[in-house]
PDB file of C-alpha atoms in Angstrom:
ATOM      1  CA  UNK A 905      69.291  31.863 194.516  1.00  0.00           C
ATOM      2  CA  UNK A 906      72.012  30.955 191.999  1.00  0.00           C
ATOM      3  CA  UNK A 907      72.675  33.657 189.127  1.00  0.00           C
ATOM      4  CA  UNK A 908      71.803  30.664 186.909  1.00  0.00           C
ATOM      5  CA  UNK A 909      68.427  30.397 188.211  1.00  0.00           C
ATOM      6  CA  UNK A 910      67.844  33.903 187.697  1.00  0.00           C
ATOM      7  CA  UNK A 911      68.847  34.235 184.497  1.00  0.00           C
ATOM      8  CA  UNK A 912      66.814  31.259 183.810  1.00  0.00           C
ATOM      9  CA  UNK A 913      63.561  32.899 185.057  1.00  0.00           C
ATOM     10  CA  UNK A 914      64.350  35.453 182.597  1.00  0.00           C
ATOM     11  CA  UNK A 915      64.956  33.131 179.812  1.00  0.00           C
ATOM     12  CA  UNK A 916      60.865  31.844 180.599  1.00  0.00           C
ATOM     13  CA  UNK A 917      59.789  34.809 179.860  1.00  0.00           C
ATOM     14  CA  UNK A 918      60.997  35.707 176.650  1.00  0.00           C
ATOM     15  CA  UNK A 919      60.441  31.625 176.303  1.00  0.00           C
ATOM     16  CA  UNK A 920      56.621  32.266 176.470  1.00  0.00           C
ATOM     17  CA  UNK A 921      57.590  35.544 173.887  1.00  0.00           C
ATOM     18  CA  UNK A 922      59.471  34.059 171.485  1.00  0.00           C
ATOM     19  CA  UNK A 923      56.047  31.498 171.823  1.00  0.00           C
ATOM     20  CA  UNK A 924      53.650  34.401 171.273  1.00  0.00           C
ATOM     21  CA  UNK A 925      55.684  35.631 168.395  1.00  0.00           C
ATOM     22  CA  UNK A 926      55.772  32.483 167.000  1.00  0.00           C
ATOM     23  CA  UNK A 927      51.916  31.679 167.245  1.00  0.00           C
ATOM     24  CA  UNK A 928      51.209  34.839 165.091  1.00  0.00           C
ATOM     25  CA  UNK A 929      53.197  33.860 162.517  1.00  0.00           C
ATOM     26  CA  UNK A 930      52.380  30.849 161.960  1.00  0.00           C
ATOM     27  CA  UNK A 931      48.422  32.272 162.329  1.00  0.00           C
ATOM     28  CA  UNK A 932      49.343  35.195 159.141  1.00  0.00           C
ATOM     29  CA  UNK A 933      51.109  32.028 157.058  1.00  0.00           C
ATOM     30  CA  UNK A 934      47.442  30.104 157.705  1.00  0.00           C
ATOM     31  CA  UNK A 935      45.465  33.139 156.858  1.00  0.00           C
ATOM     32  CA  UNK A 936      48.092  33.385 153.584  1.00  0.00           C
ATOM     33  CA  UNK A 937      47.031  30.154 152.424  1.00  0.00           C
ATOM     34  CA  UNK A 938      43.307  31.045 152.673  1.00  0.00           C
ATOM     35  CA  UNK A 939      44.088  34.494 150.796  1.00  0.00           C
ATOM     36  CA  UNK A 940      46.394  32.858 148.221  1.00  0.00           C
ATOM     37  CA  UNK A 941      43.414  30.015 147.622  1.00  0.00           C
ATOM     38  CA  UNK A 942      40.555  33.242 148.058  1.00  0.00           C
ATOM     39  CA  UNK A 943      42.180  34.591 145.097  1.00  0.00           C
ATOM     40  CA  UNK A 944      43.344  31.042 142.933  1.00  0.00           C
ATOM     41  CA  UNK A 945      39.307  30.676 143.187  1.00  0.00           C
ATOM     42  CA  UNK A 946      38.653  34.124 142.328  1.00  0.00           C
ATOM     43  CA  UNK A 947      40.734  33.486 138.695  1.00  0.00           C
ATOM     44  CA  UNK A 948      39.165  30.358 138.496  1.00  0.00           C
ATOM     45  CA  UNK A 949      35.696  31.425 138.476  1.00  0.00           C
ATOM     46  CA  UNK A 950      36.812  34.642 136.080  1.00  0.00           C
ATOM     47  CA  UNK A 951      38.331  31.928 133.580  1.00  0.00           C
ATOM     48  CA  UNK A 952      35.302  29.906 133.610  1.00  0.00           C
ATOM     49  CA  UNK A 953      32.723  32.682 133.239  1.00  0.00           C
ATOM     50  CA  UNK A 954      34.773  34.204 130.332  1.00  0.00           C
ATOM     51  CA  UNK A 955      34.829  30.398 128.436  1.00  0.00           C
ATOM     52  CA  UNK A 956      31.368  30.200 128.965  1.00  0.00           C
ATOM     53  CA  UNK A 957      30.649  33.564 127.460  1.00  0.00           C
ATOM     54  CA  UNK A 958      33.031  32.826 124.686  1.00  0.00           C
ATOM     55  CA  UNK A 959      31.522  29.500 123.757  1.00  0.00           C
ATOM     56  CA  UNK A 960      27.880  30.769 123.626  1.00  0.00           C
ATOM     57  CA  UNK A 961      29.164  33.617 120.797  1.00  0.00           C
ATOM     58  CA  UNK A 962      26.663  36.201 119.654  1.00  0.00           C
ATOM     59  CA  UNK A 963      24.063  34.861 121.552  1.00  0.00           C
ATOM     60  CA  UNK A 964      23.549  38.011 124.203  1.00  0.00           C
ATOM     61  CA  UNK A 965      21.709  40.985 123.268  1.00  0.00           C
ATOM     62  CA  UNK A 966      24.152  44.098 123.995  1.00  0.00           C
ATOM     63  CA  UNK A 967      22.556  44.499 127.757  1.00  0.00           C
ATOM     64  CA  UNK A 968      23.330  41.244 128.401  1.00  0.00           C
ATOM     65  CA  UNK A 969      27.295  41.704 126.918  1.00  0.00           C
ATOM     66  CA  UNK A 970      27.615  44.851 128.862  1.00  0.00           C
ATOM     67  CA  UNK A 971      26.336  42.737 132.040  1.00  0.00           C
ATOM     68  CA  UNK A 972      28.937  40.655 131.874  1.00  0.00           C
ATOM     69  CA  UNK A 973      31.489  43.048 130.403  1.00  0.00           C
ATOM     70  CA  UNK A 974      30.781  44.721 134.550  1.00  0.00           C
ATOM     71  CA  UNK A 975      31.078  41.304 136.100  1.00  0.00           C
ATOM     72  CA  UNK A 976      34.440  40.291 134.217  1.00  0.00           C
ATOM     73  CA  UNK A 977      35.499  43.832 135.997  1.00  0.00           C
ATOM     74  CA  UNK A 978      34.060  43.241 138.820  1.00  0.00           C
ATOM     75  CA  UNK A 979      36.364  40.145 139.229  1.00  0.00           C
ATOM     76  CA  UNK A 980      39.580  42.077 138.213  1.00  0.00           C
ATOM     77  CA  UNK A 981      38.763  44.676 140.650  1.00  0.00           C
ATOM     78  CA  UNK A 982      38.091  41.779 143.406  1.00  0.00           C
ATOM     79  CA  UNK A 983      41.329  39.813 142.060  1.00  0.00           C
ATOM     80  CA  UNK A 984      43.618  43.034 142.099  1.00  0.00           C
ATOM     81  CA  UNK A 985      42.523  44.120 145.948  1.00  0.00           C
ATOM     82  CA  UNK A 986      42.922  40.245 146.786  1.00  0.00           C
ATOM     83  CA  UNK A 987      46.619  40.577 145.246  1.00  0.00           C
ATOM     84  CA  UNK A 988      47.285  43.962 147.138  1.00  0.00           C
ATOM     85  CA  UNK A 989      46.026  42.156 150.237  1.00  0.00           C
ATOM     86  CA  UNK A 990      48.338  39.471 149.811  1.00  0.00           C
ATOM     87  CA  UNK A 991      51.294  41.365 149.124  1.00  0.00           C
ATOM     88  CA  UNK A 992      50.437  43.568 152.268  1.00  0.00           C
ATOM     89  CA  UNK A 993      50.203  40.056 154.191  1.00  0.00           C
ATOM     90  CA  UNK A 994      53.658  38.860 153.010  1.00  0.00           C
ATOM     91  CA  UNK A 995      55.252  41.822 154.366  1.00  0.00           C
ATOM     92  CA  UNK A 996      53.427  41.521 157.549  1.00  0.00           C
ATOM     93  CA  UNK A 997      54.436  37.969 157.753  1.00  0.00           C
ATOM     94  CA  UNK A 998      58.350  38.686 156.869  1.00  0.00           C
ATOM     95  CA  UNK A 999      57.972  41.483 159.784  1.00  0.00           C
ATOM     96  CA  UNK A1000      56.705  38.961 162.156  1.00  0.00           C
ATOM     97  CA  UNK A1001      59.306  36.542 161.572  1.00  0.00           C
ATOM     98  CA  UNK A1002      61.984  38.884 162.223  1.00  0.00           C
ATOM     99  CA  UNK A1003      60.376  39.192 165.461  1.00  0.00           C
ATOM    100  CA  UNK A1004      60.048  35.902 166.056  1.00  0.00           C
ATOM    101  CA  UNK A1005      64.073  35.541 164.808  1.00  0.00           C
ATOM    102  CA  UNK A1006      65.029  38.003 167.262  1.00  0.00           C
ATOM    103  CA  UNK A1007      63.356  36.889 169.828  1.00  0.00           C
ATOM    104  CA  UNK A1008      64.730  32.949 169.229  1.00  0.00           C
ATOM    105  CA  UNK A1009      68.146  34.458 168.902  1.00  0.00           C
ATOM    106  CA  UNK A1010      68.109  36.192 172.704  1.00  0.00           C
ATOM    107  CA  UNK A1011      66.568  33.123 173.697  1.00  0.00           C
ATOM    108  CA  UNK A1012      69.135  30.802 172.489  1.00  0.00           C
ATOM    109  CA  UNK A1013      72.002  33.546 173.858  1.00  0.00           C
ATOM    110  CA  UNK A1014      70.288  33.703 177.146  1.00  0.00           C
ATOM    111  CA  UNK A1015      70.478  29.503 176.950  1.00  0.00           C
ATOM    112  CA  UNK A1016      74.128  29.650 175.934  1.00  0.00           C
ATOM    113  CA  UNK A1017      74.840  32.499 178.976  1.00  0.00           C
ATOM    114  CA  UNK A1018      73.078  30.133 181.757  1.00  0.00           C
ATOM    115  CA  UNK A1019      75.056  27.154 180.553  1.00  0.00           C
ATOM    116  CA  UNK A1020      78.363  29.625 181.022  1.00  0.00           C
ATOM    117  CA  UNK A1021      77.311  30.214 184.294  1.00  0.00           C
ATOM    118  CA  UNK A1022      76.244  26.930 185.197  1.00  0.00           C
ATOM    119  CA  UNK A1023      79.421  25.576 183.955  1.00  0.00           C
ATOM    120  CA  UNK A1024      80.971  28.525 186.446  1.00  0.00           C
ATOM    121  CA  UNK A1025      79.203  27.712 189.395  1.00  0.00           C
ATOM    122  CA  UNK A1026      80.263  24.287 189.012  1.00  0.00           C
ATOM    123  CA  UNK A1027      83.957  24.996 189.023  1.00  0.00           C
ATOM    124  CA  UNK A1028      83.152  26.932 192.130  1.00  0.00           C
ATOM    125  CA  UNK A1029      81.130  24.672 194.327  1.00  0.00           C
ATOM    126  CA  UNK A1030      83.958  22.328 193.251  1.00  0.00           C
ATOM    127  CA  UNK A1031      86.507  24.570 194.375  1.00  0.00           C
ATOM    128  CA  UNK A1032      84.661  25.333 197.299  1.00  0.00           C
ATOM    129  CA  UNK A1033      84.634  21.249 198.093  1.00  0.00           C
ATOM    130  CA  UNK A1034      88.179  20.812 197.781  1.00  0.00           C
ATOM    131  CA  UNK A1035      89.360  23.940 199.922  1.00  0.00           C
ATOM    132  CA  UNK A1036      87.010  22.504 202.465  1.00  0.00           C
ATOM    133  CA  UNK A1037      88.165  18.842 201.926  1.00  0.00           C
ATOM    134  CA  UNK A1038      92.146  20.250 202.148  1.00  0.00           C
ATOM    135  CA  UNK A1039      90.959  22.494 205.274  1.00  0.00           C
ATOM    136  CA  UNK A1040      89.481  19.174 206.259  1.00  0.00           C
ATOM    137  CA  UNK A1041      93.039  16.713 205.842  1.00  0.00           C
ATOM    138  CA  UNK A1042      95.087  19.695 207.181  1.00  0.00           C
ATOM    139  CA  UNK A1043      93.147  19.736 210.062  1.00  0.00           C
ATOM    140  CA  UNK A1044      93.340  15.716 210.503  1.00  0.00           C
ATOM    141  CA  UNK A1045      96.897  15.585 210.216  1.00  0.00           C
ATOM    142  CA  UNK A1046      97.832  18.756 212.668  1.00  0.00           C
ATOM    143  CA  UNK A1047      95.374  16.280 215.546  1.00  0.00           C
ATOM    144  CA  UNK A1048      97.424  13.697 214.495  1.00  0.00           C
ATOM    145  CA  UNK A1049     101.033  15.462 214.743  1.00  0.00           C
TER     146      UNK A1049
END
């Protein structure tokens, strides 16, 4: 088997790798999205439920204020571990696509080294040909002479 070939078995593998690698990241940038839109709802609702208690005034009896007083921290609480969670996910998801970058960039020099050797074993087998082809005249023209 030709170096090439070799080296190009190799290159599958960290083909299918780089693939892997690549899967996952784009799996943490969907599960981003959800977190980013977990906590965009999260503010949303906290927004709302403050308006609403704003726009019915002095209405609550101080049980009810201190209710909702828990609930408005409730939904800080929620929205700053949601926030923590998505910073820890961006940092997973940079990490991953260094992976992923490495990984692409000994693919692509693994595709650049089995086109150099291609390229070699061309020259070669061509090389090869035309010793054989000269071996081939010489030894016409000596039956000849």
């Amino acid at each position: 088997m030709k170096r090439s070939k070799r080296i190009a078995e190799l290159k599958k593998l960290l083909d299918r790798q780089a693939e892997q690698e690549a899967i996952k990241l784009a799996e943490l940038q969907s599960k981003l999205i959800t977190d980013i839109n977990k906590i965009a709802q999260l503010q949303d609702f906290r927004g709302e439920y403050i308006n609403s208690s704003v726009q019915t005034g002095s209405r609550f009896i101080p049980a009810q204020l201190q209710d909702r007083e828990k609930l408005v921290k409730q939904l800080d609480y929620a929205i700053n571990q949601q926030s923590k969670h998505i910073e820890m996910l961006q940092k997973h998801i940079e990490y991953q696509r260094r992976a992923w970058l490495k990984l692409h960039g000994k693919v692509e020099a693994y595709q650049r080294w089995i086109e150099k050797l291609i390229e070699e074993e061309n020259l070669i087998e061509t090389r090869q040909d035309q010793k054989k082809l000269d071996e081939f005249v010489t030894n016409q023209y000596s039956r000849k002479g």
